[in-house]
Amino acid sequence: QENLDSNNATNTNNKRQLAETSITHKYKQAQITGGLRHSKEQLNNKSVSNTTVLAGGRYKTKSGRVTYRADIEQNFDSNSIEERSPDRQTFGVDLKIRNGMSIFAEHELTDNNTVKTQSSRIGVSQSLWTGAKGKSTYTRERTDQRQRDYATLGLSQRIQVSKYLSADISIDHAKTIKGTQSRFNQDEAIPQGALRDDYTAFAIGMGSHIKDWSWTGRFEIREGHLTDKVNLRLGLIHRPKNDRE
């Protein structure tokens, strides 16, 4: 799987381009993934590059109702200490309650050599009607300086255009419930990955699947309390016949 991602902050002129490649292998109920991500960013008139190693695993019980997962992102090459992409470890479990409904819980640790965070998150997703899904999460995020509780709510609609082509539209909203988005020292540089934003996002996507190959495209406009963003993401997936579910 390969992804290309472009992210522009419209009110700060910050820009980010990202390329990612990964390979996934499935064996019975287990799945392992390894990959590499490289990003180039223009932040506050400063050029920043980061290279990150990706690794992850999934295990689904025989009943198919419970999935255990773990993901690791390890930054090993950065030309900036302040804007270094954070190392990240995420551990979670997904549980299917009934057809169309599932819940999940996860714990995430991040460290970019400047700020460490711990985030505990729970969520629920529910199929609503044909092609439609609703999702809601609640997260408690803690650093040495602050604690923030925030919630997200999303709705997506998938449309099958033809046998090989599909489209989807979505709207997502994130809101701080408790705590603050501000830092104690407003003159201090904001390390990458250390600050969350309240936002409303609108997105449209397209995807196609032909034999062993799939491609995806997604365009998103995000209106945030702190930063507005425009995101474009392209993906290409090759799935060998012996690795299909």
mmCIF file of C-alpha atoms in Angstrom:
data_model
loop_
_atom_site.group_PDB
_atom_site.id
_atom_site.type_symbol
_atom_site.label_atom_id
_atom_site.label_comp_id
_atom_site.label_asym_id
_atom_site.label_seq_id
_atom_site.Cartn_x
_atom_site.Cartn_y
_atom_site.Cartn_z
ATOM 1 C CA GLN A 1 0.000 0.000 0.000
ATOM 2 C CA GLU A 2 1.255 3.472 -0.915
ATOM 3 C CA ASN A 3 -0.153 6.858 0.120
ATOM 4 C CA LEU A 4 0.559 10.440 -0.908
ATOM 5 C CA ASP A 5 -0.761 13.223 1.322
ATOM 6 C CA SER A 6 -0.752 17.021 0.934
ATOM 7 C CA ASN A 7 -1.819 19.263 3.817
ATOM 8 C CA ASN A 8 -2.035 23.072 3.701
ATOM 9 C CA ALA A 9 -2.933 25.351 6.627
ATOM 10 C CA THR A 10 -4.745 28.184 4.874
ATOM 11 C CA ASN A 11 -4.403 30.813 7.616
ATOM 12 C CA THR A 12 -0.699 30.239 8.412
ATOM 13 C CA ASN A 13 0.735 29.180 5.014
ATOM 14 C CA ASN A 14 2.187 26.066 6.668
ATOM 15 C CA LYS A 15 2.441 23.160 4.215
ATOM 16 C CA ARG A 16 3.039 19.441 4.547
ATOM 17 C CA GLN A 17 3.706 16.744 1.943
ATOM 18 C CA LEU A 18 3.835 13.117 2.972
ATOM 19 C CA ALA A 19 4.656 9.826 1.237
ATOM 20 C CA GLU A 20 4.026 6.487 2.907
ATOM 21 C CA THR A 21 4.489 2.883 1.852
ATOM 22 C CA SER A 22 3.573 -0.249 3.780
ATOM 23 C CA ILE A 23 3.117 -3.989 3.391
ATOM 24 C CA THR A 24 0.607 -6.156 5.244
ATOM 25 C CA HIS A 25 0.634 -9.936 5.682
ATOM 26 C CA LYS A 26 -2.267 -11.973 7.017
ATOM 27 C CA TYR A 27 -2.030 -15.438 8.529
ATOM 28 C CA LYS A 28 -5.201 -17.019 9.874
ATOM 29 C CA GLN A 29 -6.520 -14.570 12.512
ATOM 30 C CA ALA A 30 -3.306 -12.536 12.716
ATOM 31 C CA GLN A 31 -2.101 -9.596 10.642
ATOM 32 C CA ILE A 32 1.224 -7.761 10.696
ATOM 33 C CA THR A 33 2.148 -4.500 8.948
ATOM 34 C CA GLY A 34 5.442 -2.728 8.350
ATOM 35 C CA GLY A 35 6.122 0.511 6.531
ATOM 36 C CA LEU A 36 7.983 3.768 6.116
ATOM 37 C CA ARG A 37 6.767 7.378 6.078
ATOM 38 C CA HIS A 38 8.634 10.474 4.909
ATOM 39 C CA SER A 39 7.283 14.005 5.306
ATOM 40 C CA LYS A 40 8.433 17.459 4.249
ATOM 41 C CA GLU A 41 6.911 20.486 5.931
ATOM 42 C CA GLN A 42 7.089 24.253 5.803
ATOM 43 C CA LEU A 43 6.412 25.450 9.347
ATOM 44 C CA ASN A 44 6.769 29.109 10.335
ATOM 45 C CA ASN A 45 9.112 29.752 7.376
ATOM 46 C CA LYS A 46 11.254 26.780 8.382
ATOM 47 C CA SER A 47 11.775 23.646 6.295
ATOM 48 C CA VAL A 48 11.359 20.418 8.284
ATOM 49 C CA SER A 49 11.723 16.785 7.192
ATOM 50 C CA ASN A 50 10.953 13.608 9.136
ATOM 51 C CA THR A 51 11.325 9.893 8.414
ATOM 52 C CA THR A 52 9.318 7.424 10.484
ATOM 53 C CA VAL A 53 9.272 3.613 10.666
ATOM 54 C CA LEU A 54 5.812 2.052 11.008
ATOM 55 C CA ALA A 55 4.942 -1.328 12.541
ATOM 56 C CA GLY A 56 1.705 -2.873 13.696
ATOM 57 C CA GLY A 57 -0.209 -6.030 14.434
ATOM 58 C CA ARG A 58 -3.781 -7.280 14.674
ATOM 59 C CA TYR A 59 -5.277 -10.442 16.129
ATOM 60 C CA LYS A 60 -8.933 -11.363 15.630
ATOM 61 C CA THR A 61 -10.534 -14.043 17.767
ATOM 62 C CA LYS A 62 -12.103 -17.067 16.081
ATOM 63 C CA SER A 63 -15.574 -15.680 16.743
ATOM 64 C CA GLY A 64 -14.625 -12.520 14.816
ATOM 65 C CA ARG A 65 -16.109 -10.327 17.514
ATOM 66 C CA VAL A 66 -12.916 -9.141 19.236
ATOM 67 C CA THR A 67 -9.799 -7.641 17.632
ATOM 68 C CA TYR A 68 -6.650 -6.753 19.566
ATOM 69 C CA ARG A 69 -4.271 -4.274 17.916
ATOM 70 C CA ALA A 70 -0.979 -2.491 18.465
ATOM 71 C CA ASP A 71 0.744 0.155 16.313
ATOM 72 C CA ILE A 72 4.171 1.772 16.671
ATOM 73 C CA GLU A 73 5.621 4.828 14.904
ATOM 74 C CA GLN A 74 9.326 5.467 15.504
ATOM 75 C CA ASN A 75 10.993 8.617 14.163
ATOM 76 C CA PHE A 76 14.632 7.956 13.296
ATOM 77 C CA ASP A 77 15.567 10.899 11.091
ATOM 78 C CA SER A 78 14.585 14.553 11.602
ATOM 79 C CA ASN A 79 16.325 17.845 10.854
ATOM 80 C CA SER A 80 14.500 19.688 13.654
ATOM 81 C CA ILE A 81 14.231 18.968 17.372
ATOM 82 C CA GLU A 82 11.289 21.336 17.965
ATOM 83 C CA GLU A 83 9.229 20.098 15.004
ATOM 84 C CA ARG A 84 10.162 16.431 15.236
ATOM 85 C CA SER A 85 7.376 13.982 14.410
ATOM 86 C CA PRO A 86 6.472 12.232 17.673
ATOM 87 C CA ASP A 87 7.188 8.597 18.403
ATOM 88 C CA ARG A 88 3.818 6.947 18.930
ATOM 89 C CA GLN A 89 2.559 3.715 20.497
ATOM 90 C CA THR A 90 -1.112 2.798 20.340
ATOM 91 C CA PHE A 91 -2.740 -0.238 21.951
ATOM 92 C CA GLY A 92 -6.430 -1.006 21.528
ATOM 93 C CA VAL A 93 -9.266 -3.495 21.376
ATOM 94 C CA ASP A 94 -12.350 -3.531 19.114
ATOM 95 C CA LEU A 95 -15.553 -5.354 20.016
ATOM 96 C CA LYS A 96 -18.502 -6.091 17.730
ATOM 97 C CA ILE A 97 -21.668 -5.827 19.822
ATOM 98 C CA ARG A 98 -24.077 -6.869 17.088
ATOM 99 C CA ASN A 99 -24.474 -6.498 13.340
ATOM 100 C CA GLY A 100 -23.574 -2.942 12.389
ATOM 101 C CA MET A 101 -22.491 -1.810 15.859
ATOM 102 C CA SER A 102 -19.055 -1.906 17.478
ATOM 103 C CA ILE A 103 -17.189 -0.240 20.330
ATOM 104 C CA PHE A 104 -13.482 0.275 20.915
ATOM 105 C CA ALA A 105 -11.007 1.400 23.560
ATOM 106 C CA GLU A 106 -7.366 2.409 23.090
ATOM 107 C CA HIS A 107 -4.445 4.037 24.848
ATOM 108 C CA GLU A 108 -1.871 6.147 23.005
ATOM 109 C CA LEU A 109 1.567 7.387 24.055
ATOM 110 C CA THR A 110 3.511 10.053 22.127
ATOM 111 C CA ASP A 111 6.953 11.609 22.645
ATOM 112 C CA ASN A 112 8.669 14.145 20.374
ATOM 113 C CA ASN A 113 11.580 14.894 22.776
ATOM 114 C CA THR A 114 9.796 18.084 23.871
ATOM 115 C CA VAL A 115 6.299 17.043 24.940
ATOM 116 C CA LYS A 116 4.998 13.658 26.088
ATOM 117 C CA THR A 117 1.295 12.859 25.915
ATOM 118 C CA GLN A 118 -0.943 10.052 27.104
ATOM 119 C CA SER A 119 -4.390 9.677 25.580
ATOM 120 C CA SER A 120 -7.161 7.289 26.592
ATOM 121 C CA ARG A 121 -9.968 6.953 24.073
ATOM 122 C CA ILE A 122 -13.306 5.134 23.831
ATOM 123 C CA GLY A 123 -15.677 5.134 20.899
ATOM 124 C CA VAL A 124 -18.687 3.594 19.226
ATOM 125 C CA SER A 125 -19.651 3.179 15.571
ATOM 126 C CA GLN A 126 -23.074 2.262 14.202
ATOM 127 C CA SER A 127 -24.368 1.453 10.740
ATOM 128 C CA LEU A 128 -27.423 3.635 10.174
ATOM 129 C CA TRP A 129 -28.802 2.780 6.738
ATOM 130 C CA THR A 130 -27.385 1.421 3.507
ATOM 131 C CA GLY A 131 -23.873 2.812 3.116
ATOM 132 C CA ALA A 132 -24.152 5.182 6.106
ATOM 133 C CA LYS A 133 -22.191 5.024 9.340
ATOM 134 C CA GLY A 134 -22.046 7.190 12.455
ATOM 135 C CA LYS A 135 -19.073 7.300 14.837
ATOM 136 C CA SER A 136 -18.432 9.043 18.139
ATOM 137 C CA THR A 137 -15.341 9.109 20.383
ATOM 138 C CA TYR A 138 -14.347 10.573 23.733
ATOM 139 C CA THR A 139 -10.665 11.207 24.525
ATOM 140 C CA ARG A 140 -8.767 12.289 27.641
ATOM 141 C CA GLU A 141 -5.330 13.653 26.720
ATOM 142 C CA ARG A 142 -2.692 14.470 29.330
ATOM 143 C CA THR A 143 0.699 16.198 29.176
ATOM 144 C CA ASP A 144 3.006 17.525 31.880
ATOM 145 C CA GLN A 145 1.342 20.940 31.542
ATOM 146 C CA ARG A 146 -2.320 20.283 30.922
ATOM 147 C CA GLN A 147 -5.213 17.901 30.519
ATOM 148 C CA ARG A 148 -7.846 18.083 27.825
ATOM 149 C CA ASP A 149 -11.025 16.065 27.293
ATOM 150 C CA TYR A 150 -12.553 16.246 23.832
ATOM 151 C CA ALA A 151 -15.202 14.451 21.812
ATOM 152 C CA THR A 152 -15.666 13.774 18.113
ATOM 153 C CA LEU A 153 -18.777 13.008 16.106
ATOM 154 C CA GLY A 154 -18.776 11.856 12.496
ATOM 155 C CA LEU A 155 -21.212 10.782 9.792
ATOM 156 C CA SER A 156 -20.250 9.187 6.490
ATOM 157 C CA GLN A 157 -22.226 8.015 3.457
ATOM 158 C CA ARG A 158 -20.847 5.564 0.904
ATOM 159 C CA ILE A 159 -22.350 5.445 -2.599
ATOM 160 C CA GLN A 160 -21.701 2.609 -5.043
ATOM 161 C CA VAL A 161 -21.462 4.416 -8.386
ATOM 162 C CA SER A 162 -20.741 1.314 -10.477
ATOM 163 C CA LYS A 163 -19.390 -2.210 -10.091
ATOM 164 C CA TYR A 164 -15.820 -0.940 -9.740
ATOM 165 C CA LEU A 165 -16.267 2.666 -8.554
ATOM 166 C CA SER A 166 -17.519 4.052 -5.244
ATOM 167 C CA ALA A 167 -17.762 7.483 -3.652
ATOM 168 C CA ASP A 168 -18.165 8.707 -0.093
ATOM 169 C CA ILE A 169 -18.914 11.946 1.660
ATOM 170 C CA SER A 170 -18.388 12.695 5.356
ATOM 171 C CA ILE A 171 -18.643 15.369 7.998
ATOM 172 C CA ASP A 172 -16.702 15.298 11.277
ATOM 173 C CA HIS A 173 -16.723 17.594 14.294
ATOM 174 C CA ALA A 174 -14.308 17.754 17.254
ATOM 175 C CA LYS A 175 -15.032 19.767 20.394
ATOM 176 C CA THR A 176 -13.128 20.379 23.626
ATOM 177 C CA ILE A 177 -15.286 19.299 26.579
ATOM 178 C CA LYS A 178 -12.901 20.090 29.429
ATOM 179 C CA GLY A 179 -9.518 21.774 29.550
ATOM 180 C CA THR A 180 -7.957 24.211 27.103
ATOM 181 C CA GLN A 181 -6.303 24.332 23.706
ATOM 182 C CA SER A 182 -3.938 27.094 24.883
ATOM 183 C CA ARG A 183 -0.398 26.654 26.216
ATOM 184 C CA PHE A 184 0.799 28.293 29.429
ATOM 185 C CA ASN A 185 3.627 30.067 27.586
ATOM 186 C CA GLN A 186 2.116 31.561 24.425
ATOM 187 C CA ASP A 187 5.566 32.621 23.145
ATOM 188 C CA GLU A 188 6.889 29.065 23.261
ATOM 189 C CA ALA A 189 7.093 27.207 19.943
ATOM 190 C CA ILE A 190 4.396 24.553 19.556
ATOM 191 C CA PRO A 191 6.043 21.169 19.012
ATOM 192 C CA GLN A 192 4.574 18.993 16.288
ATOM 193 C CA GLY A 193 1.818 16.741 17.560
ATOM 194 C CA ALA A 194 1.495 18.595 20.876
ATOM 195 C CA LEU A 195 -1.641 20.608 20.188
ATOM 196 C CA ARG A 196 -5.138 19.503 19.187
ATOM 197 C CA ASP A 197 -7.702 21.726 17.511
ATOM 198 C CA ASP A 198 -11.485 21.969 17.636
ATOM 199 C CA TYR A 199 -12.719 21.655 14.065
ATOM 200 C CA THR A 200 -15.456 20.819 11.594
ATOM 201 C CA ALA A 201 -14.329 18.879 8.526
ATOM 202 C CA PHE A 202 -16.066 18.145 5.230
ATOM 203 C CA ALA A 203 -14.629 15.483 2.903
ATOM 204 C CA ILE A 204 -15.382 13.733 -0.361
ATOM 205 C CA GLY A 205 -13.641 10.602 -1.590
ATOM 206 C CA MET A 206 -13.522 8.256 -4.546
ATOM 207 C CA GLY A 207 -12.276 4.678 -4.804
ATOM 208 C CA SER A 208 -11.995 1.918 -7.367
ATOM 209 C CA HIS A 209 -11.253 -1.793 -7.088
ATOM 210 C CA ILE A 210 -10.256 -3.876 -10.105
ATOM 211 C CA LYS A 211 -8.949 -7.392 -9.517
ATOM 212 C CA ASP A 212 -5.856 -7.162 -7.260
ATOM 213 C CA TRP A 213 -5.538 -3.374 -7.397
ATOM 214 C CA SER A 214 -7.382 -0.554 -5.636
ATOM 215 C CA TRP A 215 -6.931 3.198 -5.639
ATOM 216 C CA THR A 216 -8.424 5.863 -3.393
ATOM 217 C CA GLY A 217 -8.600 9.645 -3.333
ATOM 218 C CA ARG A 218 -9.858 11.977 -0.619
ATOM 219 C CA PHE A 219 -10.218 15.769 -0.446
ATOM 220 C CA GLU A 220 -10.951 17.452 2.894
ATOM 221 C CA ILE A 221 -11.634 20.999 4.032
ATOM 222 C CA ARG A 222 -11.163 21.496 7.774
ATOM 223 C CA GLU A 223 -12.293 24.650 9.569
ATOM 224 C CA GLY A 224 -10.580 24.803 12.952
ATOM 225 C CA HIS A 225 -10.682 27.096 15.948
ATOM 226 C CA LEU A 226 -6.901 27.541 15.703
ATOM 227 C CA THR A 227 -6.032 26.480 12.150
ATOM 228 C CA ASP A 228 -7.902 25.943 8.880
ATOM 229 C CA LYS A 229 -6.606 23.131 6.660
ATOM 230 C CA VAL A 230 -7.032 21.693 3.184
ATOM 231 C CA ASN A 231 -6.003 18.035 2.814
ATOM 232 C CA LEU A 232 -5.560 15.836 -0.256
ATOM 233 C CA ARG A 233 -4.748 12.136 0.084
ATOM 234 C CA LEU A 234 -4.148 9.558 -2.651
ATOM 235 C CA GLY A 235 -3.683 5.831 -2.095
ATOM 236 C CA LEU A 236 -2.784 2.746 -4.129
ATOM 237 C CA ILE A 237 -3.266 -0.789 -2.798
ATOM 238 C CA HIS A 238 -2.203 -4.145 -4.247
ATOM 239 C CA ARG A 239 -3.739 -7.224 -2.638
ATOM 240 C CA PRO A 240 -2.481 -10.649 -3.803
ATOM 241 C CA LYS A 241 -5.088 -13.353 -4.194
ATOM 242 C CA ASN A 242 -3.649 -15.465 -1.374
ATOM 243 C CA ASP A 243 -3.848 -12.529 1.042
ATOM 244 C CA ARG A 244 -7.508 -11.661 0.611
ATOM 245 C CA GLU A 245 -10.029 -12.211 3.344
#
